[in-house]
């Protein structure tokens, strides 16, 4: 076998090996970045209408791991809503727009389920939270002067 043939054969064999090693390094980097990313903040814009189309919600939602439950190691989340808006798309119809929340709240050593928490009615505001999980925002209608939420649709 000539030197050129040996060199060509070596290149043919090592190219796939190099590609595999580069691929493995890329996967390892992604895993490291991914696991580091879980500790950093996640931010997302949201926009949704109620099932009737009469209410519209929007804003920015940010959350991050802020601690763990001592007994179980389960993650606690903190974060914020910025520019969270509930807009009435059909003014004068007797209904108002509501941005409602559902979440789990960690307090007094236990998780407490909170549903239909009215966060914004026909307006906009920003706030922060801590020690929550499973946070979901909903666009809902509500008849003026009542508390019952209607036609709710989850934003995520």
C-alpha positions as semicolon CSV with decimal commas, in nm:
position;residue;x (nm);y (nm);z (nm)
1;X;0,000;0,000;0,000
2;X;0,135;0,340;-0,095
3;X;0,163;0,633;0,141
4;X;-0,115;0,813;-0,048
5;X;-0,347;0,512;-0,011
6;X;-0,270;0,481;0,359
7;X;-0,330;0,852;0,407
8;X;-0,662;0,837;0,217
9;X;-0,775;0,533;0,420
10;X;-0,676;0,699;0,747
11;X;-0,869;1,014;0,649
12;X;-1,173;0,807;0,552
13;X;-1,173;0,629;0,887
14;X;-1,089;0,929;1,106
15;X;-1,339;1,169;0,946
16;X;-1,643;0,982;1,088
17;X;-1,463;0,946;1,420
18;X;-1,392;1,321;1,424
19;X;-1,755;1,394;1,337
20;X;-1,870;1,161;1,618
21;X;-1,636;1,329;1,865
22;X;-1,747;1,677;1,757
23;X;-2,110;1,565;1,777
24;X;-2,057;1,418;2,125
25;X;-1,889;1,739;2,238
26;X;-2,181;1,943;2,104
27;X;-2,431;1,722;2,287
28;X;-2,229;1,745;2,609
29;X;-2,215;2,125;2,573
30;X;-2,590;2,140;2,514
31;X;-2,652;1,930;2,824
32;X;-2,430;2,154;3,035
33;X;-2,594;2,468;2,894
34;X;-2,938;2,309;2,933
35;X;-2,885;2,220;3,296
36;X;-2,739;2,563;3,365
37;X;-3,037;2,713;3,180
38;X;-3,283;2,549;3,417
39;X;-3,136;2,753;3,701
40;X;-3,158;3,077;3,507
41;X;-3,471;3,276;3,440
42;X;-3,718;3,187;3,168
43;X;-3,914;3,474;3,017
44;X;-4,208;3,450;2,780
45;X;-4,457;3,686;2,633
46;X;-4,818;3,571;2,634
47;X;-5,135;3,663;2,453
48;X;-5,475;3,490;2,463
49;X;-5,845;3,558;2,420
50;X;-6,131;3,405;2,615
51;X;-6,334;3,139;2,430
52;X;-6,601;3,402;2,359
53;X;-6,342;3,641;2,215
54;X;-6,469;3,921;2,443
55;X;-6,162;3,930;2,670
56;X;-5,796;3,950;2,574
57;X;-5,494;3,911;2,801
58;X;-5,127;3,978;2,732
59;X;-4,799;4,057;2,903
60;X;-4,467;3,905;2,998
61;X;-4,419;3,619;3,243
62;X;-4,079;3,543;3,399
63;X;-3,987;3,270;3,646
64;X;-3,679;3,106;3,796
65;X;-3,592;2,842;4,053
66;X;-3,557;3,022;4,384
67;X;-3,516;2,735;4,626
68;X;-3,623;2,386;4,722
69;X;-3,862;2,226;4,965
70;X;-3,635;2,096;5,246
71;X;-3,813;1,762;5,294
72;X;-3,846;1,663;4,927
73;X;-3,599;1,873;4,730
74;X;-3,887;1,986;4,508
75;X;-3,823;2,318;4,332
76;X;-3,976;2,647;4,441
77;X;-4,024;2,917;4,178
78;X;-4,028;3,294;4,198
79;X;-4,089;3,541;3,921
80;X;-4,302;3,823;3,792
81;X;-4,568;3,941;3,553
82;X;-4,484;4,261;3,367
83;X;-4,740;4,468;3,180
84;X;-5,006;4,204;3,245
85;X;-5,317;4,335;3,073
86;X;-5,683;4,234;3,058
87;X;-5,866;4,413;2,778
88;X;-6,242;4,417;2,724
89;X;-6,287;4,371;2,349
90;X;-6,665;4,430;2,349
91;X;-6,730;4,741;2,558
92;X;-7,081;4,798;2,695
93;X;-7,198;4,434;2,674
94;X;-7,218;4,386;3,054
95;X;-6,900;4,173;3,072
96;X;-6,547;4,262;3,175
97;X;-6,209;4,111;3,088
98;X;-6,020;3,918;3,355
99;X;-5,666;3,782;3,372
100;X;-5,706;3,496;3,619
101;X;-5,439;3,270;3,766
102;X;-5,415;2,915;3,893
103;X;-5,107;2,794;4,080
104;X;-4,970;2,597;4,374
105;X;-4,855;2,812;4,667
106;X;-4,595;2,687;4,918
107;X;-4,671;2,818;5,267
108;X;-4,681;2,683;5,619
109;X;-4,491;2,373;5,504
110;X;-4,742;2,255;5,241
111;X;-4,864;2,318;4,887
112;X;-5,198;2,498;4,862
113;X;-5,390;2,495;4,532
114;X;-5,518;2,836;4,423
115;X;-5,763;2,860;4,133
116;X;-5,956;3,145;3,976
117;X;-5,737;3,409;4,138
118;X;-5,836;3,738;3,975
119;X;-5,513;3,925;3,902
120;X;-5,624;4,198;3,657
121;X;-5,968;4,330;3,556
122;X;-6,000;4,567;3,260
123;X;-5,656;4,713;3,308
124;X;-5,285;4,651;3,335
125;X;-5,038;4,595;3,618
126;X;-4,710;4,428;3,711
127;X;-4,621;4,222;4,018
128;X;-4,379;3,961;4,146
129;X;-4,435;3,632;4,326
130;X;-4,236;3,373;4,522
131;X;-4,266;3,012;4,634
132;X;-4,510;2,900;4,363
133;X;-4,528;2,625;4,104
134;X;-4,755;2,526;3,816
135;X;-4,849;2,889;3,744
136;X;-5,103;2,930;3,462
137;X;-5,274;3,244;3,330
138;X;-5,624;3,250;3,181
139;X;-5,823;3,495;2,972
140;X;-6,178;3,503;3,112
141;X;-6,504;3,694;3,084
142;X;-6,694;3,800;3,395
143;X;-7,038;3,956;3,414
144;X;-7,006;4,300;3,573
145;X;-7,091;4,289;3,945
146;X;-7,032;3,913;3,980
147;X;-6,737;3,690;4,071
148;X;-6,799;3,388;3,846
149;X;-6,540;3,351;3,569
150;X;-6,671;3,246;3,227
151;X;-6,526;3,130;2,895
152;X;-6,172;3,092;3,033
153;X;-5,886;2,986;2,807
154;X;-5,530;2,916;2,922
155;X;-5,248;3,130;2,781
156;X;-5,000;2,839;2,820
